[in-house]
Amino acid sequence: MTTPEDTDAFIASLAARPTPEPLDLPRAAGWIGGAFAVGLGAVLGALGIRPDLGAALQDPVTLAKNALPLLLACLALPIAFLTTRPERDGPVWPLIVPVALAAGLFLLQAVNTAPTNFLPELMGQTAGACLISITAISALPLVVGIRTLRQGATTRPIRSGALLGLAIGALAAAGYALHCDEDAPLFYVTWYGIGILISTGIGALAGHKYLRW
Amino acid sequence: MSQPDELAELLRRANAGDGPAFAQFLRRITPAIRTVIRAKGSSLPEHQHEDILQEVLLAIHLKRGSWKEGTPVKPWVYAITRYKVVDAFRRRGAIIHVPIEPFSETLEDLSAAVPLAGKDAEYMLSHLDGRGAALVRSMTLEGESAEDAGEKVGLSASSARVALHRALKQLARIAERTKN
């Protein structure tokens, strides 16, 4: 039976141990960024960048295909990092901004599209490649990200993992947009959104499994 | 200096490598953690509270790098405590522990005692039909084989297993009811 005297001795032994290495968030961001560059390089190396990239980005609706996921990633990653502090939840309301903008683009095209064209525009030509690519680009940074967050102390592992997956999935979508030449919001909001949600789900599962302590 | 500031100062020094400051920090927060455990701990016997306290203290040591200097210490300690206490209770939840030390003098003849928590088990068995109760008693409590136990109540071994399974499920329902 453990007694308060044992606990006192236990405290003394804890105090004699070396200070554990704290989680270095800027370095963690660097590792995740590096892993993302490797994943993106591999996928773009295989698929190539769209030849008309410069001209395409002149159109704000096409630019949004890169910019909105990038904004989402830049908002979600710091929130994921914030949750590595046990007393912090990480407020998710800022994520509404890019999500609302994407939904707006989707609706704007939806109301301006003839009903017969709606489904073809939505399905596009490359939905499968889109989902596979976004998931493939996300894989390595997700592994690296979960590994680094293990050093943190989240008290909500699923939420932390999901936020990390969301940030990395959004980053992957922004990167994949350099290749993808389907510029209709009906297409990209739908399929990039699903791709990001897949990464979010994988992150949540990984968080549940690996971020508990 | 007010108390939270002192705690912050101790933890800051501890994270900079000052062992005695960390010991002092842990001793200062221990009473509060004990209070949390006791408040949550009505479902667990008190002799385990000290083990849970040590789990919390170990977690605070391992995760002490997650405290950010300049932020309040108490919410940080409390968040870790709550997380680890909930975790500790969840892991122990299903098991009923009874400390044996106080009874070591009187527990000479273990074989004579009714296995399981005597009264409760008998009470619950009384709610089963006769055959189910007999199967639970002989197979689960006395460890007889399905063949032997089944023979006594006129069932084949496989039917006895099925009947035992049903009886155990019914017991679980009764246990659920009597708990509430």
PDB file of N, CA and C in Angstrom, chain A residues 1-4 6-8 10-12 14-15 17-20 22 84-87 150-155 157 211-213, chain B residues 14-15 17 19 23 27 30 34 47 50-51 53-54 57-59 61-66 68 71 75-76 79-80 83-84 101:
ATOM      1  N   MET A   1       0.844  -1.198   0.000  1.00  0.00           N
ATOM      2  CA  MET A   1       0.000   0.000   0.000  1.00  0.00           C
ATOM      3  C   MET A   1       0.883   1.253   0.000  1.00  0.00           C
ATOM      4  N   THR A   2       0.543   2.169  -0.894  1.00  0.00           N
ATOM      5  CA  THR A   2       1.353   3.380  -1.021  1.00  0.00           C
ATOM      6  C   THR A   2       0.938   4.400   0.044  1.00  0.00           C
ATOM      7  N   THR A   3       1.906   4.949   0.731  1.00  0.00           N
ATOM      8  CA  THR A   3       1.608   5.893   1.805  1.00  0.00           C
ATOM      9  C   THR A   3       2.115   7.282   1.434  1.00  0.00           C
ATOM     10  N   PRO A   4       1.641   8.317   2.118  1.00  0.00           N
ATOM     11  CA  PRO A   4       2.145   9.669   1.864  1.00  0.00           C
ATOM     12  C   PRO A   4       3.667   9.763   2.027  1.00  0.00           C
ATOM     13  N   ASP A   6       5.782   7.428   1.139  1.00  0.00           N
ATOM     14  CA  ASP A   6       6.304   6.962  -0.149  1.00  0.00           C
ATOM     15  C   ASP A   6       6.259   8.091  -1.168  1.00  0.00           C
ATOM     16  N   THR A   7       5.143   8.831  -1.152  1.00  0.00           N
ATOM     17  CA  THR A   7       4.985   9.918  -2.117  1.00  0.00           C
ATOM     18  C   THR A   7       6.062  10.972  -1.921  1.00  0.00           C
ATOM     19  N   ASP A   8       6.392  11.238  -0.676  1.00  0.00           N
ATOM     20  CA  ASP A   8       7.432  12.226  -0.398  1.00  0.00           C
ATOM     21  C   ASP A   8       8.772  11.764  -0.976  1.00  0.00           C
ATOM     22  N   PHE A  10       9.029   9.716  -3.420  1.00  0.00           N
ATOM     23  CA  PHE A  10       8.837   9.732  -4.871  1.00  0.00           C
ATOM     24  C   PHE A  10       9.105  11.134  -5.433  1.00  0.00           C
ATOM     25  N   ILE A  11       8.612  12.157  -4.715  1.00  0.00           N
ATOM     26  CA  ILE A  11       8.860  13.537  -5.141  1.00  0.00           C
ATOM     27  C   ILE A  11      10.355  13.817  -5.186  1.00  0.00           C
ATOM     28  N   ALA A  12      11.073  13.345  -4.167  1.00  0.00           N
ATOM     29  CA  ALA A  12      12.515  13.566  -4.144  1.00  0.00           C
ATOM     30  C   ALA A  12      13.186  12.898  -5.343  1.00  0.00           C
ATOM     31  N   LEU A  14      11.760  12.240  -8.256  1.00  0.00           N
ATOM     32  CA  LEU A  14      11.406  12.991  -9.473  1.00  0.00           C
ATOM     33  C   LEU A  14      12.292  14.225  -9.618  1.00  0.00           C
ATOM     34  N   ALA A  15      12.501  14.908  -8.489  1.00  0.00           N
ATOM     35  CA  ALA A  15      13.271  16.150  -8.533  1.00  0.00           C
ATOM     36  C   ALA A  15      14.726  15.877  -8.894  1.00  0.00           C
ATOM     37  N   ARG A  17      15.654  13.708 -11.113  1.00  0.00           N
ATOM     38  CA  ARG A  17      15.798  13.324 -12.526  1.00  0.00           C
ATOM     39  C   ARG A  17      16.099  14.551 -13.385  1.00  0.00           C
ATOM     40  N   PRO A  18      16.711  14.336 -14.541  1.00  0.00           N
ATOM     41  CA  PRO A  18      16.975  15.473 -15.428  1.00  0.00           C
ATOM     42  C   PRO A  18      15.680  16.078 -15.967  1.00  0.00           C
ATOM     43  N   THR A  19      15.733  17.373 -16.250  1.00  0.00           N
ATOM     44  CA  THR A  19      14.557  18.063 -16.798  1.00  0.00           C
ATOM     45  C   THR A  19      14.255  17.514 -18.194  1.00  0.00           C
ATOM     46  N   PRO A  20      13.001  17.086 -18.435  1.00  0.00           N
ATOM     47  CA  PRO A  20      12.677  16.570 -19.773  1.00  0.00           C
ATOM     48  C   PRO A  20      12.771  17.665 -20.836  1.00  0.00           C
ATOM     49  N   PRO A  22      11.612  20.034 -23.463  1.00  0.00           N
ATOM     50  CA  PRO A  22      10.282  20.533 -23.818  1.00  0.00           C
ATOM     51  C   PRO A  22      10.061  20.504 -25.333  1.00  0.00           C
ATOM     52  N   THR A  84      -1.230  21.776 -27.472  1.00  0.00           N
ATOM     53  CA  THR A  84      -0.217  20.964 -26.782  1.00  0.00           C
ATOM     54  C   THR A  84       0.001  21.461 -25.358  1.00  0.00           C
ATOM     55  N   ARG A  85      -0.587  22.609 -25.019  1.00  0.00           N
ATOM     56  CA  ARG A  85      -0.562  23.048 -23.616  1.00  0.00           C
ATOM     57  C   ARG A  85      -1.817  22.513 -22.951  1.00  0.00           C
ATOM     58  N   PRO A  86      -1.650  21.806 -21.834  1.00  0.00           N
ATOM     59  CA  PRO A  86      -2.786  21.076 -21.267  1.00  0.00           C
ATOM     60  C   PRO A  86      -3.971  21.951 -20.895  1.00  0.00           C
ATOM     61  N   GLU A  87      -3.702  23.209 -20.536  1.00  0.00           N
ATOM     62  CA  GLU A  87      -4.800  24.063 -20.067  1.00  0.00           C
ATOM     63  C   GLU A  87      -5.490  24.786 -21.207  1.00  0.00           C
ATOM     64  N   ARG A 150       3.575  14.469 -29.788  1.00  0.00           N
ATOM     65  CA  ARG A 150       3.624  13.550 -28.644  1.00  0.00           C
ATOM     66  C   ARG A 150       4.430  14.140 -27.491  1.00  0.00           C
ATOM     67  N   GLN A 151       5.365  15.014 -27.828  1.00  0.00           N
ATOM     68  CA  GLN A 151       6.165  15.651 -26.783  1.00  0.00           C
ATOM     69  C   GLN A 151       5.365  16.707 -26.034  1.00  0.00           C
ATOM     70  N   GLY A 152       4.268  17.141 -26.626  1.00  0.00           N
ATOM     71  CA  GLY A 152       3.430  18.115 -25.960  1.00  0.00           C
ATOM     72  C   GLY A 152       2.561  17.439 -24.913  1.00  0.00           C
ATOM     73  N   ALA A 153       1.580  18.157 -24.411  1.00  0.00           N
ATOM     74  CA  ALA A 153       0.752  17.617 -23.332  1.00  0.00           C
ATOM     75  C   ALA A 153      -0.706  17.968 -23.586  1.00  0.00           C
ATOM     76  N   THR A 154      -1.229  17.556 -24.734  1.00  0.00           N
ATOM     77  CA  THR A 154      -2.625  17.872 -24.996  1.00  0.00           C
ATOM     78  C   THR A 154      -3.517  17.075 -24.058  1.00  0.00           C
ATOM     79  N   THR A 155      -4.558  17.729 -23.562  1.00  0.00           N
ATOM     80  CA  THR A 155      -5.530  16.993 -22.760  1.00  0.00           C
ATOM     81  C   THR A 155      -6.737  16.626 -23.618  1.00  0.00           C
ATOM     82  N   PRO A 157      -6.660  14.728 -26.999  1.00  0.00           N
ATOM     83  CA  PRO A 157      -5.844  14.139 -28.069  1.00  0.00           C
ATOM     84  C   PRO A 157      -6.554  14.079 -29.418  1.00  0.00           C
ATOM     85  N   LEU A 211      -1.574  10.396 -29.156  1.00  0.00           N
ATOM     86  CA  LEU A 211      -1.338  11.635 -28.404  1.00  0.00           C
ATOM     87  C   LEU A 211      -1.795  11.542 -26.954  1.00  0.00           C
ATOM     88  N   ARG A 212      -2.245  10.354 -26.540  1.00  0.00           N
ATOM     89  CA  ARG A 212      -2.604  10.220 -25.124  1.00  0.00           C
ATOM     90  C   ARG A 212      -1.358   9.946 -24.308  1.00  0.00           C
ATOM     91  N   TRP A 213      -1.375  10.360 -23.070  1.00  0.00           N
ATOM     92  CA  TRP A 213      -0.188  10.181 -22.229  1.00  0.00           C
ATOM     93  C   TRP A 213      -0.608   9.952 -20.794  1.00  0.00           C
TER      94      TRP A 213
ATOM     95  N   ALA B  14      12.725  25.285 -11.602  1.00  0.00           N
ATOM     96  CA  ALA B  14      12.783  23.828 -11.805  1.00  0.00           C
ATOM     97  C   ALA B  14      13.077  23.510 -13.261  1.00  0.00           C
ATOM     98  N   ASN B  15      12.378  24.192 -14.164  1.00  0.00           N
ATOM     99  CA  ASN B  15      12.575  23.909 -15.592  1.00  0.00           C
ATOM    100  C   ASN B  15      13.933  24.370 -16.086  1.00  0.00           C
ATOM    101  N   GLY B  17      16.460  23.634 -14.394  1.00  0.00           N
ATOM    102  CA  GLY B  17      17.387  22.609 -13.915  1.00  0.00           C
ATOM    103  C   GLY B  17      17.584  22.576 -12.413  1.00  0.00           C
ATOM    104  N   GLY B  19      16.710  21.192  -9.220  1.00  0.00           N
ATOM    105  CA  GLY B  19      16.004  20.042  -8.646  1.00  0.00           C
ATOM    106  C   GLY B  19      15.285  20.351  -7.342  1.00  0.00           C
ATOM    107  N   ALA B  23      11.271  19.891  -6.317  1.00  0.00           N
ATOM    108  CA  ALA B  23      10.733  19.132  -5.184  1.00  0.00           C
ATOM    109  C   ALA B  23       9.800  20.015  -4.363  1.00  0.00           C
ATOM    110  N   ARG B  27       5.800  19.534  -3.695  1.00  0.00           N
ATOM    111  CA  ARG B  27       5.222  19.440  -2.344  1.00  0.00           C
ATOM    112  C   ARG B  27       4.150  20.505  -2.136  1.00  0.00           C
ATOM    113  N   THR B  30       0.916  19.322  -4.022  1.00  0.00           N
ATOM    114  CA  THR B  30       0.366  18.007  -3.666  1.00  0.00           C
ATOM    115  C   THR B  30      -0.966  18.079  -2.915  1.00  0.00           C
ATOM    116  N   ARG B  34      -4.380  16.160  -4.042  1.00  0.00           N
ATOM    117  CA  ARG B  34      -5.079  15.206  -3.157  1.00  0.00           C
ATOM    118  C   ARG B  34      -6.556  15.554  -3.069  1.00  0.00           C
ATOM    119  N   HIS B  47      -7.070   3.703  -0.521  1.00  0.00           N
ATOM    120  CA  HIS B  47      -5.663   3.281  -0.571  1.00  0.00           C
ATOM    121  C   HIS B  47      -5.087   3.425  -1.974  1.00  0.00           C
ATOM    122  N   GLU B  50      -3.333   7.440  -3.279  1.00  0.00           N
ATOM    123  CA  GLU B  50      -1.920   7.803  -3.238  1.00  0.00           C
ATOM    124  C   GLU B  50      -1.205   7.361  -4.519  1.00  0.00           C
ATOM    125  N   ASP B  51      -1.612   6.199  -5.060  1.00  0.00           N
ATOM    126  CA  ASP B  51      -1.035   5.743  -6.337  1.00  0.00           C
ATOM    127  C   ASP B  51      -1.386   6.722  -7.451  1.00  0.00           C
ATOM    128  N   LEU B  53      -2.180   9.838  -7.122  1.00  0.00           N
ATOM    129  CA  LEU B  53      -1.421  11.071  -6.867  1.00  0.00           C
ATOM    130  C   LEU B  53      -0.027  10.961  -7.475  1.00  0.00           C
ATOM    131  N   GLN B  54       0.603   9.816  -7.305  1.00  0.00           N
ATOM    132  CA  GLN B  54       1.961   9.658  -7.852  1.00  0.00           C
ATOM    133  C   GLN B  54       1.944   9.645  -9.372  1.00  0.00           C
ATOM    134  N   LEU B  57       1.805  13.247 -10.296  1.00  0.00           N
ATOM    135  CA  LEU B  57       3.092  13.919 -10.086  1.00  0.00           C
ATOM    136  C   LEU B  57       4.094  13.530 -11.167  1.00  0.00           C
ATOM    137  N   LEU B  58       4.091  12.252 -11.543  1.00  0.00           N
ATOM    138  CA  LEU B  58       4.996  11.802 -12.608  1.00  0.00           C
ATOM    139  C   LEU B  58       4.664  12.520 -13.924  1.00  0.00           C
ATOM    140  N   ALA B  59       3.349  12.628 -14.215  1.00  0.00           N
ATOM    141  CA  ALA B  59       2.937  13.312 -15.449  1.00  0.00           C
ATOM    142  C   ALA B  59       3.385  14.767 -15.426  1.00  0.00           C
ATOM    143  N   HIS B  61       5.936  15.955 -13.916  1.00  0.00           N
ATOM    144  CA  HIS B  61       7.377  15.967 -14.192  1.00  0.00           C
ATOM    145  C   HIS B  61       7.642  15.804 -15.694  1.00  0.00           C
ATOM    146  N   LEU B  62       7.021  14.786 -16.288  1.00  0.00           N
ATOM    147  CA  LEU B  62       7.311  14.472 -17.698  1.00  0.00           C
ATOM    148  C   LEU B  62       6.874  15.596 -18.630  1.00  0.00           C
ATOM    149  N   LYS B  63       5.774  16.279 -18.273  1.00  0.00           N
ATOM    150  CA  LYS B  63       5.213  17.298 -19.160  1.00  0.00           C
ATOM    151  C   LYS B  63       5.491  18.702 -18.666  1.00  0.00           C
ATOM    152  N   ARG B  64       6.476  18.871 -17.768  1.00  0.00           N
ATOM    153  CA  ARG B  64       6.637  20.203 -17.192  1.00  0.00           C
ATOM    154  C   ARG B  64       7.108  21.220 -18.217  1.00  0.00           C
ATOM    155  N   GLY B  65       7.664  20.722 -19.339  1.00  0.00           N
ATOM    156  CA  GLY B  65       8.051  21.639 -20.409  1.00  0.00           C
ATOM    157  C   GLY B  65       6.864  22.271 -21.114  1.00  0.00           C
ATOM    158  N   SER B  66       5.647  21.756 -20.878  1.00  0.00           N
ATOM    159  CA  SER B  66       4.475  22.318 -21.557  1.00  0.00           C
ATOM    160  C   SER B  66       3.925  23.541 -20.821  1.00  0.00           C
ATOM    161  N   LYS B  68       4.133  27.300 -20.029  1.00  0.00           N
ATOM    162  CA  LYS B  68       4.778  28.430 -20.679  1.00  0.00           C
ATOM    163  C   LYS B  68       5.024  29.512 -19.655  1.00  0.00           C
ATOM    164  N   THR B  71       2.634  32.400 -17.948  1.00  0.00           N
ATOM    165  CA  THR B  71       1.211  32.055 -17.875  1.00  0.00           C
ATOM    166  C   THR B  71       0.922  31.490 -16.478  1.00  0.00           C
ATOM    167  N   PRO B  75      -3.970  26.843 -13.426  1.00  0.00           N
ATOM    168  CA  PRO B  75      -4.786  26.169 -14.459  1.00  0.00           C
ATOM    169  C   PRO B  75      -4.012  25.052 -15.151  1.00  0.00           C
ATOM    170  N   TRP B  76      -2.712  25.241 -15.295  1.00  0.00           N
ATOM    171  CA  TRP B  76      -1.865  24.231 -15.937  1.00  0.00           C
ATOM    172  C   TRP B  76      -1.818  22.969 -15.066  1.00  0.00           C
ATOM    173  N   ALA B  79      -5.237  21.287 -15.108  1.00  0.00           N
ATOM    174  CA  ALA B  79      -5.572  20.578 -16.357  1.00  0.00           C
ATOM    175  C   ALA B  79      -4.885  19.213 -16.399  1.00  0.00           C
ATOM    176  N   ILE B  80      -3.620  19.167 -16.024  1.00  0.00           N
ATOM    177  CA  ILE B  80      -2.904  17.878 -16.018  1.00  0.00           C
ATOM    178  C   ILE B  80      -3.533  16.947 -14.989  1.00  0.00           C
ATOM    179  N   TYR B  83      -6.818  15.554 -16.197  1.00  0.00           N
ATOM    180  CA  TYR B  83      -6.611  14.591 -17.283  1.00  0.00           C
ATOM    181  C   TYR B  83      -6.126  13.254 -16.736  1.00  0.00           C
ATOM    182  N   LYS B  84      -5.130  13.301 -15.857  1.00  0.00           N
ATOM    183  CA  LYS B  84      -4.554  12.051 -15.357  1.00  0.00           C
ATOM    184  C   LYS B  84      -5.495  11.351 -14.377  1.00  0.00           C
ATOM    185  N   GLU B 101      -4.577  -6.149   3.662  1.00  0.00           N
ATOM    186  CA  GLU B 101      -3.754  -6.045   4.879  1.00  0.00           C
ATOM    187  C   GLU B 101      -4.577  -6.046   6.175  1.00  0.00           C
TER     188      GLU B 101
END
